[in-house]
Amino acid sequence: MSNPTPYLPGFSHRLCGRRATSEATRLSTQAKTLDGLAALVARFIPAEVFAPTGDQRERIFPPWVTFIAFLGQVLTRGSVCREAVRRVQSWCIANRQSPPDENSSGYCQARKRLTLDSLRAAHEQISGWIQRHTGEAQCWCGRAVKVLDGCGV
């Protein structure tokens, strides 16, 4: 058996530390929680896009929380409504709020209440952010080039 620390025999390799996590790994881990995904999405879409209007009552699943839970559900392969509700429950407990019921019916109804206008506004926010952050460096001869791969067609 080889000695992992030849100059300091008897010291464990665990004292050497661990490899630094990449930014992608850190963001992926953060996105697995509802609060982390909300922080990531808030960089591109302000929460005011999904702010309830004055005539709406306060609900267990507000539009912003519903959108973030739905986005997490879409981004996670094979995720069901019950898993989205569990994320909302853990977020509520972490924020010292009363968690919603385990039944996914309320979440599904809240998802139906997301208006097409607010989803379009979210799309506009994301596309606007991409356009603002795409400079001439991504252009070829002053033109935006799009590459399509048709080998799977």
CSV table of N, CA and C in Angstrom, one decimal:
chain,number,residue,atom,x,y,z
A,1,MET,N,0.8,-1.2,0.0
A,1,MET,CA,0.0,0.0,0.0
A,1,MET,C,0.9,1.2,0.0
A,2,SER,N,0.6,2.2,-0.9
A,2,SER,CA,1.4,3.4,-1.0
A,2,SER,C,1.0,4.4,0.1
A,3,ASN,N,1.9,5.2,0.5
A,3,ASN,CA,1.6,6.3,1.5
A,3,ASN,C,1.2,7.5,0.7
A,4,PRO,N,0.0,8.0,0.9
A,4,PRO,CA,-0.5,9.2,0.2
A,4,PRO,C,0.3,10.5,0.6
A,5,THR,N,0.9,10.5,1.8
A,5,THR,CA,1.6,11.6,2.2
A,5,THR,C,3.0,11.2,2.6
A,6,PRO,N,3.9,11.1,1.6
A,6,PRO,CA,5.3,10.5,1.8
A,6,PRO,C,6.1,11.3,2.8
A,7,TYR,N,5.9,12.6,2.9
A,7,TYR,CA,6.7,13.4,3.7
A,7,TYR,C,6.2,13.5,5.2
A,8,LEU,N,4.9,13.2,5.3
A,8,LEU,CA,4.3,13.3,6.6
A,8,LEU,C,3.6,12.0,6.9
A,9,PRO,N,4.3,10.9,7.2
A,9,PRO,CA,3.6,9.6,7.4
A,9,PRO,C,2.6,9.7,8.6
A,10,GLY,N,1.5,9.0,8.4
A,10,GLY,CA,0.5,9.0,9.5
A,10,GLY,C,-0.6,10.1,9.3
A,11,PHE,N,-0.3,11.1,8.5
A,11,PHE,CA,-1.4,12.1,8.3
A,11,PHE,C,-2.4,11.6,7.2
A,12,SER,N,-3.6,11.8,7.4
A,12,SER,CA,-4.6,11.4,6.5
A,12,SER,C,-4.7,12.3,5.3
A,13,HIS,N,-5.1,11.7,4.2
A,13,HIS,CA,-5.3,12.5,3.0
A,13,HIS,C,-6.4,13.5,3.1
A,14,ARG,N,-7.2,13.3,4.1
A,14,ARG,CA,-8.4,14.2,4.3
A,14,ARG,C,-7.9,15.6,4.7
A,15,LEU,N,-6.7,15.7,5.2
A,15,LEU,CA,-6.2,17.0,5.6
A,15,LEU,C,-5.8,17.9,4.5
A,16,CYS,N,-5.7,17.3,3.3
A,16,CYS,CA,-5.3,18.0,2.1
A,16,CYS,C,-6.4,18.9,1.5
A,17,GLY,N,-7.6,18.8,2.0
A,17,GLY,CA,-8.7,19.6,1.5
A,17,GLY,C,-9.4,18.9,0.4
A,18,ARG,N,-10.3,19.6,-0.3
A,18,ARG,CA,-11.0,19.0,-1.4
A,18,ARG,C,-10.9,19.9,-2.6
A,19,ARG,N,-11.3,19.4,-3.7
A,19,ARG,CA,-11.2,20.1,-4.9
A,19,ARG,C,-12.3,21.2,-4.9
A,20,ALA,N,-12.0,22.3,-5.5
A,20,ALA,CA,-12.9,23.5,-5.5
A,20,ALA,C,-14.1,23.1,-6.4
A,21,THR,N,-15.3,23.4,-6.0
A,21,THR,CA,-16.4,23.1,-6.9
A,21,THR,C,-16.5,24.2,-8.0
A,22,SER,N,-16.9,23.7,-9.1
A,22,SER,CA,-17.1,24.6,-10.2
A,22,SER,C,-18.3,25.5,-10.1
A,23,GLU,N,-18.3,26.6,-10.8
A,23,GLU,CA,-19.5,27.5,-10.7
A,23,GLU,C,-20.7,26.8,-11.2
A,24,ALA,N,-20.6,26.0,-12.2
A,24,ALA,CA,-21.8,25.3,-12.7
A,24,ALA,C,-22.3,24.3,-11.7
A,25,THR,N,-21.4,23.6,-11.0
A,25,THR,CA,-21.9,22.7,-9.9
A,25,THR,C,-22.6,23.4,-8.8
A,26,ARG,N,-22.0,24.6,-8.4
A,26,ARG,CA,-22.6,25.3,-7.3
A,26,ARG,C,-24.0,25.9,-7.7
A,27,LEU,N,-24.1,26.4,-9.0
A,27,LEU,CA,-25.4,26.9,-9.4
A,27,LEU,C,-26.4,25.7,-9.6
A,28,SER,N,-26.0,24.6,-10.0
A,28,SER,CA,-26.9,23.4,-10.1
A,28,SER,C,-27.4,23.0,-8.8
A,29,THR,N,-26.5,23.0,-7.8
A,29,THR,CA,-26.9,22.6,-6.4
A,29,THR,C,-27.9,23.7,-5.9
A,30,GLN,N,-27.6,24.9,-6.1
A,30,GLN,CA,-28.5,26.0,-5.7
A,30,GLN,C,-29.8,26.0,-6.3
A,31,ALA,N,-29.9,25.6,-7.6
A,31,ALA,CA,-31.2,25.6,-8.3
A,31,ALA,C,-32.1,24.4,-7.9
A,32,LYS,N,-31.6,23.5,-7.1
A,32,LYS,CA,-32.4,22.3,-6.7
A,32,LYS,C,-33.4,22.8,-5.6
A,33,THR,N,-33.1,23.9,-4.9
A,33,THR,CA,-34.0,24.4,-3.9
A,33,THR,C,-34.9,25.5,-4.5
A,34,LEU,N,-36.0,25.7,-3.9
A,34,LEU,CA,-36.9,26.7,-4.5
A,34,LEU,C,-36.3,28.1,-4.3
A,35,ASP,N,-35.8,28.3,-3.1
A,35,ASP,CA,-35.2,29.6,-2.8
A,35,ASP,C,-34.0,29.9,-3.7
A,36,GLY,N,-33.2,28.8,-4.0
A,36,GLY,CA,-32.0,29.0,-4.8
A,36,GLY,C,-32.4,29.3,-6.3
A,37,LEU,N,-33.4,28.6,-6.7
A,37,LEU,CA,-33.9,28.8,-8.1
A,37,LEU,C,-34.5,30.2,-8.2
A,38,ALA,N,-35.2,30.6,-7.2
A,38,ALA,CA,-35.8,32.0,-7.2
A,38,ALA,C,-34.7,33.0,-7.3
A,39,ALA,N,-33.6,32.8,-6.6
A,39,ALA,CA,-32.5,33.7,-6.6
A,39,ALA,C,-31.8,33.8,-8.0
A,40,LEU,N,-31.7,32.6,-8.6
A,40,LEU,CA,-31.1,32.6,-10.0
A,40,LEU,C,-32.1,33.2,-11.0
A,41,VAL,N,-33.3,32.9,-10.9
A,41,VAL,CA,-34.3,33.5,-11.9
A,41,VAL,C,-34.5,35.0,-11.7
A,42,ALA,N,-34.4,35.5,-10.4
A,42,ALA,CA,-34.6,36.9,-10.2
A,42,ALA,C,-33.5,37.7,-10.8
A,43,ARG,N,-32.4,37.1,-11.2
A,43,ARG,CA,-31.4,37.9,-12.0
A,43,ARG,C,-31.9,38.3,-13.4
A,44,PHE,N,-32.8,37.5,-13.9
A,44,PHE,CA,-33.3,37.7,-15.3
A,44,PHE,C,-34.7,38.2,-15.3
A,45,ILE,N,-35.6,37.8,-14.4
A,45,ILE,CA,-37.0,38.1,-14.3
A,45,ILE,C,-37.3,38.7,-13.0
A,46,PRO,N,-37.6,40.0,-12.9
A,46,PRO,CA,-38.0,40.6,-11.6
A,46,PRO,C,-39.3,40.0,-11.1
A,47,ALA,N,-39.4,39.8,-9.8
A,47,ALA,CA,-40.6,39.2,-9.2
A,47,ALA,C,-41.8,40.1,-9.4
A,48,GLU,N,-41.7,41.4,-9.7
A,48,GLU,CA,-42.8,42.2,-10.0
A,48,GLU,C,-43.6,41.8,-11.2
A,49,VAL,N,-43.0,41.1,-12.1
A,49,VAL,CA,-43.7,40.6,-13.3
A,49,VAL,C,-44.9,39.7,-12.9
A,50,PHE,N,-44.7,39.0,-11.8
A,50,PHE,CA,-45.8,38.1,-11.3
A,50,PHE,C,-46.5,38.6,-10.0
A,51,ALA,N,-46.3,39.9,-9.8
A,51,ALA,CA,-47.0,40.5,-8.6
A,51,ALA,C,-48.5,40.5,-8.8
A,52,PRO,N,-49.2,40.1,-7.7
A,52,PRO,CA,-50.7,40.0,-7.8
A,52,PRO,C,-51.3,41.4,-8.0
A,53,THR,N,-52.3,41.5,-8.7
A,53,THR,CA,-53.0,42.8,-8.9
A,53,THR,C,-53.8,43.1,-7.6
A,54,GLY,N,-54.2,44.3,-7.5
A,54,GLY,CA,-54.9,44.8,-6.3
A,54,GLY,C,-56.2,44.1,-6.0
A,55,ASP,N,-56.9,43.5,-7.1
A,55,ASP,CA,-58.2,42.9,-6.8
A,55,ASP,C,-58.0,41.4,-6.5
A,56,GLN,N,-56.8,40.9,-6.5
A,56,GLN,CA,-56.7,39.4,-6.2
A,56,GLN,C,-56.4,39.3,-4.7
A,57,ARG,N,-57.0,38.2,-4.2
A,57,ARG,CA,-56.8,37.9,-2.7
A,57,ARG,C,-55.4,37.2,-2.5
A,58,GLU,N,-55.0,37.3,-1.3
A,58,GLU,CA,-53.7,36.6,-0.9
A,58,GLU,C,-53.9,35.1,-0.9
A,59,ARG,N,-53.1,34.4,-1.6
A,59,ARG,CA,-53.3,33.0,-1.7
A,59,ARG,C,-52.1,32.2,-1.1
A,60,ILE,N,-52.3,30.9,-1.0
A,60,ILE,CA,-51.3,30.0,-0.4
A,60,ILE,C,-50.1,29.9,-1.4
A,61,PHE,N,-50.4,29.9,-2.7
A,61,PHE,CA,-49.5,29.8,-3.8
A,61,PHE,C,-49.5,31.1,-4.5
A,62,PRO,N,-48.7,32.1,-4.1
A,62,PRO,CA,-48.7,33.4,-4.9
A,62,PRO,C,-48.1,33.1,-6.3
A,63,PRO,N,-48.4,34.0,-7.3
A,63,PRO,CA,-47.9,33.8,-8.6
A,63,PRO,C,-46.4,33.6,-8.8
A,64,TRP,N,-45.6,34.4,-8.0
A,64,TRP,CA,-44.2,34.3,-8.1
A,64,TRP,C,-43.7,32.9,-7.6
A,65,VAL,N,-44.2,32.4,-6.5
A,65,VAL,CA,-43.8,31.1,-6.0
A,65,VAL,C,-44.3,30.0,-6.9
A,66,THR,N,-45.5,30.2,-7.4
A,66,THR,CA,-46.0,29.2,-8.4
A,66,THR,C,-45.2,29.1,-9.6
A,67,PHE,N,-44.8,30.3,-10.1
A,67,PHE,CA,-43.9,30.3,-11.3
A,67,PHE,C,-42.6,29.6,-11.1
A,68,ILE,N,-41.9,29.9,-9.9
A,68,ILE,CA,-40.7,29.3,-9.6
A,68,ILE,C,-40.8,27.8,-9.4
A,69,ALA,N,-41.9,27.4,-8.7
A,69,ALA,CA,-42.1,25.9,-8.5
A,69,ALA,C,-42.3,25.2,-9.8
A,70,PHE,N,-43.1,25.9,-10.7
A,70,PHE,CA,-43.4,25.3,-12.0
A,70,PHE,C,-42.1,25.2,-12.9
A,71,LEU,N,-41.3,26.3,-12.8
A,71,LEU,CA,-40.0,26.3,-13.5
A,71,LEU,C,-39.1,25.1,-13.0
A,72,GLY,N,-39.1,25.0,-11.7
A,72,GLY,CA,-38.3,23.9,-11.2
A,72,GLY,C,-38.8,22.5,-11.6
A,73,GLN,N,-40.1,22.4,-11.7
A,73,GLN,CA,-40.8,21.2,-12.1
A,73,GLN,C,-40.4,20.9,-13.6
A,74,VAL,N,-40.4,21.9,-14.4
A,74,VAL,CA,-40.1,21.7,-15.8
A,74,VAL,C,-38.6,21.4,-16.0
A,75,LEU,N,-37.8,22.0,-15.2
A,75,LEU,CA,-36.3,21.8,-15.4
A,75,LEU,C,-35.9,20.4,-14.8
A,76,THR,N,-36.7,19.8,-14.0
A,76,THR,CA,-36.3,18.5,-13.4
A,76,THR,C,-37.0,17.4,-14.2
A,77,ARG,N,-36.2,16.6,-14.8
A,77,ARG,CA,-36.8,15.5,-15.6
A,77,ARG,C,-37.7,14.6,-14.7
A,78,GLY,N,-38.9,14.3,-15.1
A,78,GLY,CA,-39.7,13.4,-14.5
A,78,GLY,C,-40.3,13.9,-13.2
A,79,SER,N,-40.3,15.2,-12.9
A,79,SER,CA,-40.8,15.8,-11.7
A,79,SER,C,-42.3,15.9,-11.8
A,80,VAL,N,-43.0,15.5,-10.7
A,80,VAL,CA,-44.5,15.6,-10.7
A,80,VAL,C,-44.9,16.8,-9.8
A,81,CYS,N,-46.2,17.1,-9.8
A,81,CYS,CA,-46.7,18.2,-9.0
A,81,CYS,C,-46.4,18.0,-7.6
A,82,ARG,N,-46.5,16.8,-7.1
A,82,ARG,CA,-46.2,16.5,-5.7
A,82,ARG,C,-44.8,17.0,-5.3
A,83,GLU,N,-43.8,16.8,-6.1
A,83,GLU,CA,-42.5,17.2,-5.9
A,83,GLU,C,-42.4,18.7,-5.8
A,84,ALA,N,-43.1,19.4,-6.7
A,84,ALA,CA,-43.1,20.9,-6.6
A,84,ALA,C,-43.7,21.4,-5.3
A,85,VAL,N,-44.8,20.7,-4.9
A,85,VAL,CA,-45.4,21.1,-3.6
A,85,VAL,C,-44.4,20.8,-2.5
A,86,ARG,N,-43.7,19.8,-2.5
A,86,ARG,CA,-42.7,19.5,-1.5
A,86,ARG,C,-41.6,20.6,-1.4
A,87,ARG,N,-41.2,21.1,-2.6
A,87,ARG,CA,-40.2,22.2,-2.6
A,87,ARG,C,-40.8,23.4,-2.0
A,88,VAL,N,-42.1,23.7,-2.3
A,88,VAL,CA,-42.7,24.9,-1.7
A,88,VAL,C,-42.9,24.7,-0.2
A,89,GLN,N,-43.2,23.5,0.3
A,89,GLN,CA,-43.3,23.2,1.7
A,89,GLN,C,-42.0,23.4,2.4
A,90,SER,N,-40.9,22.9,1.8
A,90,SER,CA,-39.6,23.1,2.5
A,90,SER,C,-39.2,24.6,2.5
A,91,TRP,N,-39.5,25.3,1.4
A,91,TRP,CA,-39.2,26.7,1.4
A,91,TRP,C,-40.0,27.5,2.5
A,92,CYS,N,-41.3,27.1,2.7
A,92,CYS,CA,-42.1,27.7,3.7
A,92,CYS,C,-41.6,27.5,5.1
A,93,ILE,N,-41.2,26.2,5.3
A,93,ILE,CA,-40.6,25.9,6.6
A,93,ILE,C,-39.3,26.6,6.9
A,94,ALA,N,-38.5,26.7,5.9
A,94,ALA,CA,-37.2,27.4,6.0
A,94,ALA,C,-37.4,28.9,6.3
A,95,ASN,N,-38.5,29.5,5.8
A,95,ASN,CA,-38.9,30.9,6.0
A,95,ASN,C,-39.8,31.1,7.2
A,96,ARG,N,-40.0,30.1,8.0
A,96,ARG,CA,-40.9,30.1,9.2
A,96,ARG,C,-42.3,30.6,8.8
A,97,GLN,N,-42.8,30.0,7.7
A,97,GLN,CA,-44.2,30.2,7.3
A,97,GLN,C,-44.9,28.9,7.4
A,98,SER,N,-46.2,28.9,7.5
A,98,SER,CA,-47.0,27.7,7.5
A,98,SER,C,-47.0,27.0,6.1
A,99,PRO,N,-46.6,25.8,6.1
A,99,PRO,CA,-46.5,25.1,4.8
A,99,PRO,C,-47.9,24.8,4.2
A,100,PRO,N,-48.0,24.7,2.9
A,100,PRO,CA,-49.3,24.3,2.3
A,100,PRO,C,-49.5,22.8,2.5
A,101,ASP,N,-50.7,22.4,2.3
A,101,ASP,CA,-51.1,21.0,2.4
A,101,ASP,C,-50.4,20.2,1.4
A,102,GLU,N,-50.2,18.9,1.7
A,102,GLU,CA,-49.5,18.0,0.8
A,102,GLU,C,-50.3,17.7,-0.5
A,103,ASN,N,-51.5,17.9,-0.5
A,103,ASN,CA,-52.3,17.7,-1.7
A,103,ASN,C,-51.9,18.7,-2.8
A,104,SER,N,-51.7,18.1,-4.0
A,104,SER,CA,-51.1,19.0,-5.1
A,104,SER,C,-52.2,19.7,-5.9
A,105,SER,N,-53.5,19.6,-5.4
A,105,SER,CA,-54.6,20.2,-6.2
A,105,SER,C,-54.5,21.7,-6.1
A,106,GLY,N,-54.1,22.3,-5.0
A,106,GLY,CA,-54.0,23.7,-4.9
A,106,GLY,C,-52.9,24.3,-5.7
A,107,TYR,N,-51.8,23.5,-5.8
A,107,TYR,CA,-50.7,24.0,-6.7
A,107,TYR,C,-51.1,23.9,-8.2
A,108,CYS,N,-51.8,22.9,-8.5
A,108,CYS,CA,-52.2,22.7,-9.9
A,108,CYS,C,-53.2,23.8,-10.3
A,109,GLN,N,-54.1,24.2,-9.4
A,109,GLN,CA,-55.0,25.3,-9.6
A,109,GLN,C,-54.3,26.6,-9.7
A,110,ALA,N,-53.2,26.8,-8.9
A,110,ALA,CA,-52.4,28.0,-8.9
A,110,ALA,C,-51.7,28.1,-10.2
A,111,ARG,N,-51.2,27.0,-10.7
A,111,ARG,CA,-50.5,27.0,-12.0
A,111,ARG,C,-51.4,27.4,-13.1
A,112,LYS,N,-52.7,27.0,-13.0
A,112,LYS,CA,-53.7,27.4,-14.0
A,112,LYS,C,-54.0,28.9,-14.0
A,113,ARG,N,-53.8,29.5,-12.8
A,113,ARG,CA,-54.1,30.9,-12.6
A,113,ARG,C,-52.9,31.8,-13.2
A,114,LEU,N,-51.8,31.2,-13.5
A,114,LEU,CA,-50.7,32.0,-14.1
A,114,LEU,C,-51.2,32.5,-15.5
A,115,THR,N,-51.2,33.8,-15.6
A,115,THR,CA,-51.7,34.4,-16.8
A,115,THR,C,-50.7,34.3,-18.0
A,116,LEU,N,-51.3,34.3,-19.2
A,116,LEU,CA,-50.4,34.3,-20.3
A,116,LEU,C,-49.6,35.6,-20.5
A,117,ASP,N,-50.3,36.7,-20.1
A,117,ASP,CA,-49.6,38.0,-20.1
A,117,ASP,C,-48.3,38.0,-19.2
A,118,SER,N,-48.4,37.4,-18.0
A,118,SER,CA,-47.3,37.4,-17.1
A,118,SER,C,-46.2,36.5,-17.7
A,119,LEU,N,-46.6,35.4,-18.3
A,119,LEU,CA,-45.6,34.5,-18.9
A,119,LEU,C,-44.9,35.1,-20.1
A,120,ARG,N,-45.7,35.9,-20.9
A,120,ARG,CA,-45.1,36.6,-22.0
A,120,ARG,C,-44.2,37.7,-21.5
A,121,ALA,N,-44.5,38.4,-20.4
A,121,ALA,CA,-43.7,39.4,-19.8
A,121,ALA,C,-42.4,38.8,-19.3
A,122,ALA,N,-42.4,37.6,-18.7
A,122,ALA,CA,-41.2,36.9,-18.3
A,122,ALA,C,-40.4,36.6,-19.5
A,123,HIS,N,-41.0,36.1,-20.6
A,123,HIS,CA,-40.2,35.8,-21.8
A,123,HIS,C,-39.6,37.1,-22.3
A,124,GLU,N,-40.3,38.2,-22.3
A,124,GLU,CA,-39.7,39.5,-22.8
A,124,GLU,C,-38.5,39.9,-21.9
A,125,GLN,N,-38.6,39.7,-20.6
A,125,GLN,CA,-37.5,40.0,-19.7
A,125,GLN,C,-36.3,39.2,-20.0
A,126,ILE,N,-36.5,37.9,-20.2
A,126,ILE,CA,-35.3,37.1,-20.5
A,126,ILE,C,-34.7,37.4,-21.9
A,127,SER,N,-35.5,37.6,-22.9
A,127,SER,CA,-35.0,37.9,-24.2
A,127,SER,C,-34.3,39.3,-24.2
A,128,GLY,N,-34.9,40.2,-23.5
A,128,GLY,CA,-34.2,41.5,-23.3
A,128,GLY,C,-32.9,41.4,-22.7
A,129,TRP,N,-32.8,40.6,-21.6
A,129,TRP,CA,-31.5,40.4,-20.9
A,129,TRP,C,-30.5,39.8,-21.9
A,130,ILE,N,-30.9,38.8,-22.6
A,130,ILE,CA,-30.0,38.2,-23.6
A,130,ILE,C,-29.5,39.2,-24.6
A,131,GLN,N,-30.4,40.0,-25.1
A,131,GLN,CA,-30.0,41.0,-26.2
A,131,GLN,C,-29.1,42.0,-25.6
A,132,ARG,N,-29.3,42.4,-24.3
A,132,ARG,CA,-28.5,43.4,-23.7
A,132,ARG,C,-27.1,42.9,-23.5
A,133,HIS,N,-27.0,41.6,-23.2
A,133,HIS,CA,-25.7,41.0,-22.8
A,133,HIS,C,-25.0,40.3,-24.0
A,134,THR,N,-25.6,40.4,-25.2
A,134,THR,CA,-25.0,39.8,-26.4
A,134,THR,C,-24.4,41.0,-27.1
A,135,GLY,N,-23.1,41.0,-27.1
A,135,GLY,CA,-22.4,42.1,-27.8
A,135,GLY,C,-21.9,41.8,-29.1
A,136,GLU,N,-21.0,42.6,-29.7
A,136,GLU,CA,-20.4,42.4,-31.0
A,136,GLU,C,-19.5,41.2,-31.0
A,137,ALA,N,-19.0,40.8,-29.8
A,137,ALA,CA,-18.1,39.7,-29.7
A,137,ALA,C,-18.8,38.4,-30.2
A,138,GLN,N,-20.1,38.3,-30.0
A,138,GLN,CA,-20.8,37.1,-30.5
A,138,GLN,C,-21.3,37.2,-31.9
A,139,CYS,N,-21.0,38.3,-32.6
A,139,CYS,CA,-21.5,38.4,-34.0
A,139,CYS,C,-20.3,38.1,-34.9
A,140,TRP,N,-20.7,37.7,-36.1
A,140,TRP,CA,-19.7,37.5,-37.2
A,140,TRP,C,-20.0,38.4,-38.3
A,141,CYS,N,-19.0,39.3,-38.6
A,141,CYS,CA,-19.2,40.3,-39.6
A,141,CYS,C,-20.4,41.2,-39.3
A,142,GLY,N,-20.7,41.5,-38.1
A,142,GLY,CA,-21.8,42.3,-37.7
A,142,GLY,C,-23.2,41.6,-37.7
A,143,ARG,N,-23.2,40.3,-37.9
A,143,ARG,CA,-24.5,39.6,-38.0
A,143,ARG,C,-24.5,38.5,-36.9
A,144,ALA,N,-25.7,38.3,-36.4
A,144,ALA,CA,-25.9,37.2,-35.5
A,144,ALA,C,-26.1,35.9,-36.2
A,145,VAL,N,-25.2,34.9,-35.9
A,145,VAL,CA,-25.2,33.7,-36.7
A,145,VAL,C,-25.8,32.6,-35.8
A,146,LYS,N,-26.8,31.9,-36.4
A,146,LYS,CA,-27.4,30.8,-35.7
A,146,LYS,C,-27.0,29.5,-36.4
A,147,VAL,N,-26.7,28.5,-35.6
A,147,VAL,CA,-26.2,27.2,-36.1
A,147,VAL,C,-27.3,26.2,-35.7
A,148,LEU,N,-27.7,25.4,-36.7
A,148,LEU,CA,-28.7,24.4,-36.5
A,148,LEU,C,-28.1,23.0,-36.8
A,149,ASP,N,-28.3,22.0,-36.0
A,149,ASP,CA,-27.8,20.7,-36.2
A,149,ASP,C,-29.0,19.8,-36.7
A,150,GLY,N,-29.0,19.4,-37.9
A,150,GLY,CA,-30.1,18.6,-38.4
A,150,GLY,C,-29.7,17.1,-38.5
A,151,CYS,N,-28.7,16.6,-37.8
A,151,CYS,CA,-28.3,15.2,-38.0
A,151,CYS,C,-29.3,14.3,-37.4
A,152,GLY,N,-30.1,14.8,-36.4
A,152,GLY,CA,-31.1,13.9,-35.8
A,152,GLY,C,-32.4,13.9,-36.4
A,153,VAL,N,-32.6,14.6,-37.5
A,153,VAL,CA,-33.9,14.8,-38.2
A,153,VAL,C,-34.1,13.6,-39.1
